[in-house]
Coordinates of C-alpha atoms and ligand atoms in Angstrom, one line a residue:
X685 CA -40.4 -41.8 -11.4
X686 CA -41.4 -45.0 -10.0
X687 CA -38.7 -47.2 -8.5
X688 CA -41.1 -50.2 -7.9
X689 CA -42.6 -51.3 -11.1
X690 CA -43.2 -54.1 -13.8
X691 CA -40.9 -55.0 -16.6
X692 CA -42.0 -57.7 -18.8
X693 CA -44.7 -58.9 -16.1
X694 CA -42.0 -59.2 -13.4
X695 CA -42.0 -56.9 -10.5
X696 CA -38.8 -55.0 -10.0
X697 CA -37.5 -52.7 -7.3
X698 CA -34.9 -50.5 -8.9
X699 CA -32.7 -52.9 -10.9
X700 CA -33.5 -56.1 -8.9
X701 CA -36.4 -58.5 -9.9
X702 CA -38.3 -59.5 -6.8
X703 CA -38.8 -63.1 -8.2
X704 CA -35.0 -63.5 -8.2
X705 CA -34.9 -62.5 -4.5
X706 CA -37.5 -64.9 -3.5
X707 CA -35.4 -67.6 -4.8
X708 CA -32.6 -66.7 -2.5
X709 CA -34.4 -65.4 0.7
X710 CA -37.1 -66.8 2.8
X711 CA -40.3 -64.9 2.8
X712 CA -41.8 -62.7 4.0
X713 CA -39.5 -59.7 4.0
X714 CA -39.7 -55.9 3.8
X715 CA -38.1 -54.5 0.5
X716 CA -37.2 -51.0 0.0
X717 CA -36.1 -48.7 -2.7
X718 CA -33.2 -46.3 -1.5
X719 CA -33.5 -44.0 -4.5
X720 CA -37.3 -43.8 -3.8
X721 CA -36.6 -42.6 -0.2
X722 CA -34.1 -40.1 -1.4
X723 CA -36.5 -38.8 -4.1
X724 CA -39.3 -38.5 -1.7
X725 CA -37.1 -36.4 0.7
X726 CA -36.0 -34.1 -2.0
X727 CA -39.4 -33.6 -3.3
X728 CA -40.8 -32.9 0.0
X729 CA -37.9 -30.3 0.7
X730 CA -38.6 -28.7 -2.6
X731 CA -42.2 -28.2 -1.9
X732 CA -41.2 -25.9 0.8
X733 CA -37.8 -24.7 -0.6
X734 CA -38.6 -21.0 -0.3
X735 CA -38.8 -21.4 3.6
X736 CA -35.6 -23.5 3.7
X737 CA -37.2 -25.7 6.6
X738 CA -35.5 -28.0 8.7
X739 CA -37.0 -31.6 8.1
X740 CA -37.1 -33.6 11.1
X741 CA -38.2 -37.2 9.8
X742 CA -40.7 -38.8 12.2
X743 CA -38.8 -41.8 13.4
X744 CA -41.8 -43.6 14.4
X745 CA -42.8 -44.2 10.9
X746 CA -39.6 -46.1 10.2
X747 CA -37.0 -46.6 12.9
X748 CA -34.4 -48.8 11.0
X749 CA -31.1 -47.2 11.6
X750 CA -29.9 -47.9 8.1
X751 CA -32.8 -46.1 6.8
X752 CA -32.2 -43.1 9.2
X753 CA -28.7 -43.1 7.8
X754 CA -29.9 -42.6 4.3
X755 CA -32.0 -39.7 5.4
X756 CA -29.3 -38.1 7.6
X757 CA -27.1 -38.1 4.6
X758 CA -29.9 -36.0 2.7
X759 CA -29.8 -33.5 5.5
X760 CA -32.7 -34.7 7.5
X761 CA -33.1 -34.1 11.3
X762 CA -35.4 -36.4 13.5
X763 CA -38.7 -36.2 15.4
X764 CA -38.7 -38.7 18.1
X765 CA -41.2 -39.8 20.6
X766 CA -39.3 -42.1 23.1
X767 CA -35.8 -42.4 24.6
X768 CA -35.3 -45.4 22.2
X769 CA -35.9 -43.5 19.1
X770 CA -33.6 -40.7 20.4
X771 CA -30.8 -42.9 20.7
X772 CA -31.5 -44.6 17.4
X773 CA -31.4 -41.3 15.7
X774 CA -28.2 -40.3 17.3
X775 CA -26.7 -43.6 16.5
X776 CA -27.5 -43.1 12.9
X777 CA -25.5 -40.1 12.9
X778 CA -28.3 -37.4 13.1
X779 CA -26.9 -34.4 15.2
X780 CA -28.8 -33.6 18.3
X781 CA -29.2 -30.1 17.2
X782 CA -31.6 -31.4 14.7
X783 CA -33.7 -33.5 16.9
X784 CA -36.9 -32.6 18.4
X785 CA -38.8 -34.8 21.0
X786 CA -42.6 -35.0 21.1
X787 CA -45.0 -37.0 22.9
X788 CA -47.6 -36.6 25.8
X789 CA -46.0 -38.9 28.4
X790 CA -42.4 -38.5 28.3
X791 CA -40.7 -40.0 31.5
X792 CA -38.3 -38.5 33.8
X793 CA -35.4 -40.6 32.5
X794 CA -36.4 -39.7 28.7
X795 CA -36.4 -36.0 29.8
X796 CA -32.9 -36.4 31.4
X797 CA -31.6 -38.3 28.3
X798 CA -33.0 -35.4 26.0
X799 CA -31.2 -32.8 28.3
X800 CA -28.0 -34.7 28.4
X801 CA -27.9 -35.2 24.7
X802 CA -28.5 -31.2 24.2
X803 CA -31.3 -31.9 21.6
X804 CA -32.9 -28.8 19.7
X805 CA -36.2 -28.9 21.3
X806 CA -38.4 -30.8 23.8
X807 CA -41.9 -30.3 22.6
X808 CA -43.9 -30.1 25.7
X809 CA -47.6 -31.4 25.7
X810 CA -48.9 -30.3 29.1
X811 CA -48.3 -27.6 31.8
X812 CA -47.1 -30.4 34.1
X813 CA -44.6 -31.7 31.7
X814 CA -43.2 -28.2 31.7
X815 CA -42.9 -28.0 35.5
X816 CA -41.3 -31.5 35.6
X817 CA -38.7 -30.4 32.9
X818 CA -38.2 -27.1 34.7
X819 CA -37.4 -29.1 38.0
X820 CA -35.1 -31.3 36.3
X821 CA -33.3 -28.7 34.5
X822 CA -33.0 -26.6 37.7
X823 CA -31.3 -29.6 39.5
X824 CA -28.8 -29.7 36.6
X825 CA -28.4 -25.9 36.6
X826 CA -29.4 -25.8 33.1
X827 CA -31.7 -23.7 30.9
X828 CA -33.6 -25.9 28.4
X829 CA -35.0 -25.2 25.2
X830 CA -38.7 -26.1 24.9
X831 CA -41.5 -25.9 22.4
X832 CA -45.0 -26.0 23.3
X833 CA -47.5 -28.1 21.3
X834 CA -50.8 -26.7 20.3
X835 CA -54.0 -28.6 19.9
X836 CA -55.7 -26.3 17.5
X837 CA -59.1 -28.0 17.4
X838 CA -59.1 -28.8 13.8
X839 CA -60.9 -31.5 12.2
X840 CA -58.6 -32.9 9.6
X841 CA -60.4 -35.6 7.5
X842 CA -58.5 -38.8 8.3
X843 CA -59.3 -42.0 10.0
X844 CA -60.4 -41.4 13.6
X845 CA -57.5 -43.4 15.0
X846 CA -55.0 -41.2 13.5
X847 CA -56.5 -37.6 14.1
X848 CA -54.4 -35.7 16.8
X849 CA -55.6 -32.2 16.3
X850 CA -59.2 -32.1 17.7
X851 CA -60.1 -30.9 21.2
X852 CA -61.1 -34.3 22.4
X853 CA -57.6 -35.7 21.4
X854 CA -54.9 -36.0 24.0
X855 CA -52.3 -34.2 22.2
X856 CA -51.0 -30.5 22.9
X857 CA -52.7 -27.7 24.7
X858 CA -55.9 -25.9 23.7
X859 CA -55.5 -22.4 22.4
X860 CA -56.7 -20.7 25.7
X861 CA -54.4 -22.9 27.9
X862 CA -51.7 -22.4 25.6
X863 CA -51.9 -18.7 25.4
X864 CA -52.0 -18.5 29.4
X865 CA -49.0 -20.8 29.5
X866 CA -46.9 -18.6 27.3
X867 CA -47.9 -15.5 29.4
X868 CA -46.7 -17.3 32.5
X869 CA -43.6 -18.9 31.3
X870 CA -41.4 -16.5 33.2
X871 CA -42.2 -18.5 36.3
X872 CA -40.4 -21.4 34.8
X873 CA -36.9 -20.0 35.2
X874 CA -35.0 -23.0 33.8
X875 CA -36.8 -23.0 30.5
X876 CA -36.5 -21.1 27.3
X877 CA -39.7 -21.1 25.1
X878 CA -38.2 -21.3 21.8
X879 CA -40.9 -23.1 19.8
X880 CA -44.6 -23.6 19.2
X881 CA -45.4 -26.9 17.5
X882 CA -48.4 -28.6 15.9
X883 CA -49.3 -31.8 14.5
X884 CA -52.8 -32.3 13.5
X885 CA -53.1 -36.0 12.4
X886 CA -51.8 -38.2 9.8
X887 CA -52.6 -39.4 6.3
X888 CA -54.2 -35.9 5.5
X889 CA -54.9 -35.4 1.7
X890 CA -56.4 -31.9 1.8
X891 CA -54.3 -28.7 2.3
X892 CA -57.3 -26.9 4.0
X893 CA -56.6 -28.1 7.7
X894 CA -53.0 -27.2 7.3
X895 CA -54.0 -23.6 6.3
X896 CA -56.5 -23.6 9.1
X897 CA -53.7 -24.4 11.6
X898 CA -51.6 -21.7 10.3
X899 CA -54.3 -19.1 11.0
X900 CA -54.5 -20.4 14.6
X901 CA -50.8 -20.0 15.1
X902 CA -51.0 -16.4 13.7
X903 CA -53.6 -15.6 16.1
X904 CA -51.6 -16.9 19.0
X905 CA -48.5 -15.1 18.0
X906 CA -50.5 -11.7 17.7
X907 CA -52.1 -12.2 21.0
X908 CA -49.1 -13.2 23.1
X909 CA -46.5 -11.1 21.1
X910 CA -44.1 -13.9 21.4
X911 CA -42.2 -14.3 18.3
X912 CA -41.0 -17.9 18.6
X913 CA -37.7 -18.8 17.1
X914 CA -39.1 -21.9 15.7
X915 CA -42.5 -22.8 14.3
X916 CA -42.8 -26.6 14.1
X917 CA -45.6 -27.3 11.7
X918 CA -45.5 -31.2 12.2
X919 CA -46.2 -34.1 9.7
X920 CA -49.3 -35.6 8.6
X921 CA -49.1 -35.1 4.8
X922 CA -51.1 -38.1 3.1
X923 CA -49.9 -40.4 0.2
X924 CA -52.2 -42.2 -2.3
X925 CA -52.8 -45.8 -1.0
X926 CA -55.9 -46.2 -3.0
X927 CA -56.6 -45.8 -6.7
X928 CA -59.2 -43.0 -6.1
X929 CA -57.1 -41.1 -3.4
X930 CA -56.2 -37.6 -4.7
X931 CA -52.5 -36.5 -4.3
X932 CA -52.2 -33.7 -1.9
X933 CA -51.3 -30.4 -3.6
X934 CA -49.0 -28.4 -1.2
X935 CA -48.5 -25.3 -3.5
X936 CA -50.7 -22.7 -2.0
X937 CA -49.8 -23.9 1.6
X938 CA -46.2 -23.7 0.9
X939 CA -46.7 -20.0 -0.3
X940 CA -48.6 -19.4 3.0
X941 CA -45.8 -20.9 5.2
X942 CA -43.2 -18.8 3.2
X943 CA -45.1 -15.5 4.0
X944 CA -45.7 -16.6 7.7
X945 CA -42.1 -17.3 8.0
X946 CA -41.0 -13.8 6.6
X947 CA -43.7 -12.1 8.7
X948 CA -42.6 -13.6 12.0
X949 CA -39.0 -14.1 11.0
X950 CA -38.9 -17.7 12.4
X951 CA -37.3 -21.0 11.5
X952 CA -39.8 -23.6 10.1
X953 CA -39.6 -27.2 11.0
X954 CA -41.6 -30.0 9.4
X955 CA -41.9 -33.6 10.8
X956 CA -43.0 -35.8 7.8
X957 CA -42.9 -39.6 8.2
X958 CA -45.3 -41.2 5.8
X959 CA -44.8 -38.7 3.0
X960 CA -41.0 -39.8 3.0
X961 CA -41.3 -43.5 3.6
X962 CA -44.8 -44.7 2.9
X963 CA -44.6 -45.8 -0.9
X964 CA -40.8 -46.8 -0.9
X965 CA -41.3 -50.5 0.1
X966 CA -43.4 -53.6 -0.5
X967 CA -43.8 -56.8 1.8
X968 CA -43.0 -59.8 -0.3
X969 CA -45.0 -62.8 0.9
X970 CA -46.0 -66.3 -0.3
X971 CA -49.4 -67.6 -0.8
X972 CA -49.2 -70.5 1.9
X973 CA -52.5 -71.9 1.1
X974 CA -55.6 -71.4 -1.0
X975 CA -58.8 -72.4 0.5
X976 CA -62.4 -72.4 -0.7
X977 CA -64.7 -70.4 1.4
X978 CA -68.6 -70.3 0.8
X979 CA -68.6 -67.4 -1.6
X980 CA -64.7 -66.6 -2.1
X981 CA -61.5 -68.1 -1.9
X982 CA -59.0 -67.3 0.8
X983 CA -55.4 -66.8 -0.1
X984 CA -53.6 -67.5 3.3
X985 CA -50.3 -65.4 3.2
X986 CA -47.2 -66.2 5.3
X987 CA -47.2 -62.6 6.4
X988 CA -49.7 -61.4 9.0
X989 CA -50.8 -58.5 11.2
X990 CA -47.7 -59.2 13.6
X991 CA -45.5 -58.2 10.5
X992 CA -47.8 -55.4 9.1
X993 CA -50.4 -54.1 11.4
X994 CA -51.9 -51.0 9.5
X995 CA -54.9 -53.0 8.2
X996 CA -55.9 -54.6 11.3
X997 CA -55.2 -51.3 13.3
X998 CA -56.6 -48.5 11.1
X999 CA -58.8 -50.4 8.5
X1000 CA -56.1 -49.3 6.0
X1001 CA -56.2 -50.6 2.4
X1002 CA -53.1 -51.8 0.7
X1003 CA -53.1 -53.3 -2.7
X1004 CA -51.5 -56.6 -3.0
X1005 CA -49.7 -57.2 -6.3
X1006 CA -48.5 -60.2 -7.9
X1007 CA -44.7 -60.7 -8.2
X1008 CA -45.2 -62.2 -11.6
X1009 CA -48.2 -61.2 -13.7
X1010 CA -50.2 -63.6 -15.8
X1011 CA -53.0 -63.1 -18.1
X1012 CA -55.2 -65.7 -16.6
X1013 CA -58.5 -64.9 -14.4
X1014 CA -59.0 -66.2 -11.1
X1015 CA -62.4 -67.7 -10.5
X1016 CA -64.8 -65.7 -8.1
X1017 CA -63.6 -63.2 -5.4
X1018 CA -60.4 -63.6 -3.4
X1019 CA -59.5 -62.4 0.1
X1020 CA -55.9 -62.1 1.2
X1021 CA -55.5 -63.0 4.8
X1022 CA -52.7 -63.7 7.1
X1023 CA -51.9 -66.6 9.6
X1024 CA -52.4 -65.0 12.8
X1025 CA -55.3 -66.2 15.0
X1026 CA -57.3 -63.0 14.9
X1027 CA -60.3 -62.3 12.7
X1028 CA -58.7 -58.9 11.9
X1029 CA -55.4 -60.7 10.5
X1030 CA -56.8 -59.9 6.9
X1031 CA -55.6 -57.6 4.3
X1032 CA -57.7 -57.0 1.3
X1033 CA -60.5 -58.6 -0.9
X1034 CA -60.8 -58.5 -4.8
X1035 CA -63.6 -59.4 -6.9
X1036 CA -61.2 -59.9 -9.7
X1037 CA -57.7 -61.0 -9.7
X1038 CA -55.2 -62.9 -11.8
X1039 CA -55.0 -66.4 -11.6
X1040 CA -53.3 -67.4 -8.3
X1041 CA -51.6 -70.7 -7.4
X1042 CA -50.5 -71.9 -4.0
X1043 CA -46.7 -70.9 -3.4
X1044 CA -47.1 -67.9 -5.7
X1045 CA -45.4 -64.8 -4.4
X1046 CA -47.2 -61.6 -4.0
X1047 CA -46.3 -58.1 -2.6
X1048 CA -48.2 -55.9 -0.1
X1049 CA -47.8 -52.3 -1.4
X1050 CA -46.8 -48.9 0.3
X1051 CA -45.7 -50.5 3.4
X1052 CA -42.5 -48.2 4.1
X1053 CA -44.1 -46.2 6.8
X1054 CA -45.8 -47.6 9.9
X1055 CA -45.0 -51.1 8.7
X1056 CA -41.8 -52.7 10.1
X1057 CA -41.9 -50.1 12.9
X1058 CA -45.3 -51.4 14.0
X1059 CA -44.6 -55.1 13.9
X1060 CA -44.4 -57.4 16.8
X1061 CA -43.8 -61.0 18.0
X1062 CA -47.6 -61.6 18.4
X1063 CA -48.2 -65.4 18.3
X1064 CA -44.4 -65.8 19.1
X1065 CA -43.5 -65.1 15.5
X1066 CA -39.9 -63.7 14.8
X1067 CA -39.6 -60.3 13.3
X1068 CA -39.0 -60.6 9.6
X1069 CA -36.1 -59.2 7.4
X1070 CA -35.7 -55.9 5.9
X1071 CA -33.7 -55.6 2.7
X1072 CA -33.0 -52.3 1.0
X1073 CA -32.3 -52.0 -2.8
X1074 CA -29.7 -49.6 -4.3
X1075 CA -29.7 -49.8 -7.9
X1076 CA -28.9 -53.4 -8.8
X1077 CA -27.6 -54.2 -5.1
X1078 CA -29.6 -55.7 -2.3
X1079 CA -28.6 -55.3 1.4
X1080 CA -30.2 -56.7 4.3
X1081 CA -30.8 -53.9 7.0
X1082 CA -32.4 -56.1 9.5
X1083 CA -31.7 -59.9 9.8
X1084 CA -34.9 -62.1 10.4
X1085 CA -35.0 -62.3 14.1
X1086 CA -33.6 -65.5 15.4
X1087 CA -36.5 -67.7 17.0
X1088 CA -34.2 -68.5 19.9
X1089 CA -34.3 -64.9 21.3
X1090 CA -38.0 -65.5 21.7
X1091 CA -37.6 -68.6 23.7
X1092 CA -35.8 -67.0 26.9
X1093 CA -39.0 -65.9 28.8
Ligands
LIG1403 C1 -46.5 -39.4 14.1 C2 -46.0 -38.0 14.0 C3 -45.5 -37.3 12.8 C4 -45.5 -37.9 11.6 O1 -46.7 -38.1 10.8 P1 -46.8 -38.6 9.4 O2 -48.3 -38.6 9.2 O3 -46.1 -39.8 9.3 O4 -46.3 -37.5 8.6 C5 -45.0 -36.0 13.1 N1 -45.1 -35.4 14.3 C6 -45.6 -36.1 15.5 C7 -45.5 -35.2 16.6 C8 -46.1 -37.2 15.3 O5 -46.6 -38.0 16.5

């Protein structure tokens, strides 16, 4: 079921018309559907139901505490990549024994915080990180549970800036290094090697790279004879941003995961971000100006790359849809751009679009993941509001940032 859809030419999120919100609130703002988030979580879990996984939502995809609370209520844990995300996850009510901590560059303070909070796993990404954790743990007279992250050297077809599982990428340990790490783990007396983890990249729309990764994991378990308590299979499941994107089918992968779990008697963890949040939000923005270019019209929006960076950063394509549909045609091609003083502050170009007027409202689609969490104050612009819809109720979950807070330095 789609919670973001048109009723009589008017865009609705659940029971609320977007147009009615634009008359009450200043644009731009993020607008989420709570039911959509809950449904995505359930459907992801149900895909892998047989292996009863622990789902650790990837907080970097969306770190709003109210959204984390929604997921916490569904049973989610958290995958965090900084001390700040760890504190947010705990503040949202997620129990530390459902939190895993990934990232190649954890600082000493972040490691100490993770130890103090007694989280489930610190997913280690290098030998030297393990040595540091062992030393800190020794000082505290504690034995700390870690996972070790594998870089399986698998080329998952995705944008080069979001690939993480190839040998040339900075993440994890190569198979050879990981095996020798496992065989020497006894030297690090204050560590318990409880898990092996992988995360091969993001926005992956084929099952094959995930299946190949599972094979590499099997090979490692067979070689080392270490039967990990947890096998953390990461995130990376893609969503359909473009019309021609084919939905990923996780059936046969899910069966393989189930077999794997039974064979090695381990607990499965997943770390989805985009698959849970991606399609649950729109960014509502106003056409500030229309401007004639030499062979197209620019629709200059009041939202820019500071509010939503994916297009500038990853060449991502996000459809922009009208808040109110009409039956008229726009003359010639139309390009949606933002106000920031950078050439890459542009969104999408259409050869055909409906008739657009200055001050019309439009919505950038599928911005729930890596949207608000990636936004910035570039060009000294305040962070915009975030609003969540639950049936016919709208609730502000982040107020538009006060410009005064930007004037202190
Ligand atoms: C970013 C990240 C994820 C989530 O990736 P998605 O593509 O949003 O599912 C999971 N695990 C780790 C370690 C990550 O860095």
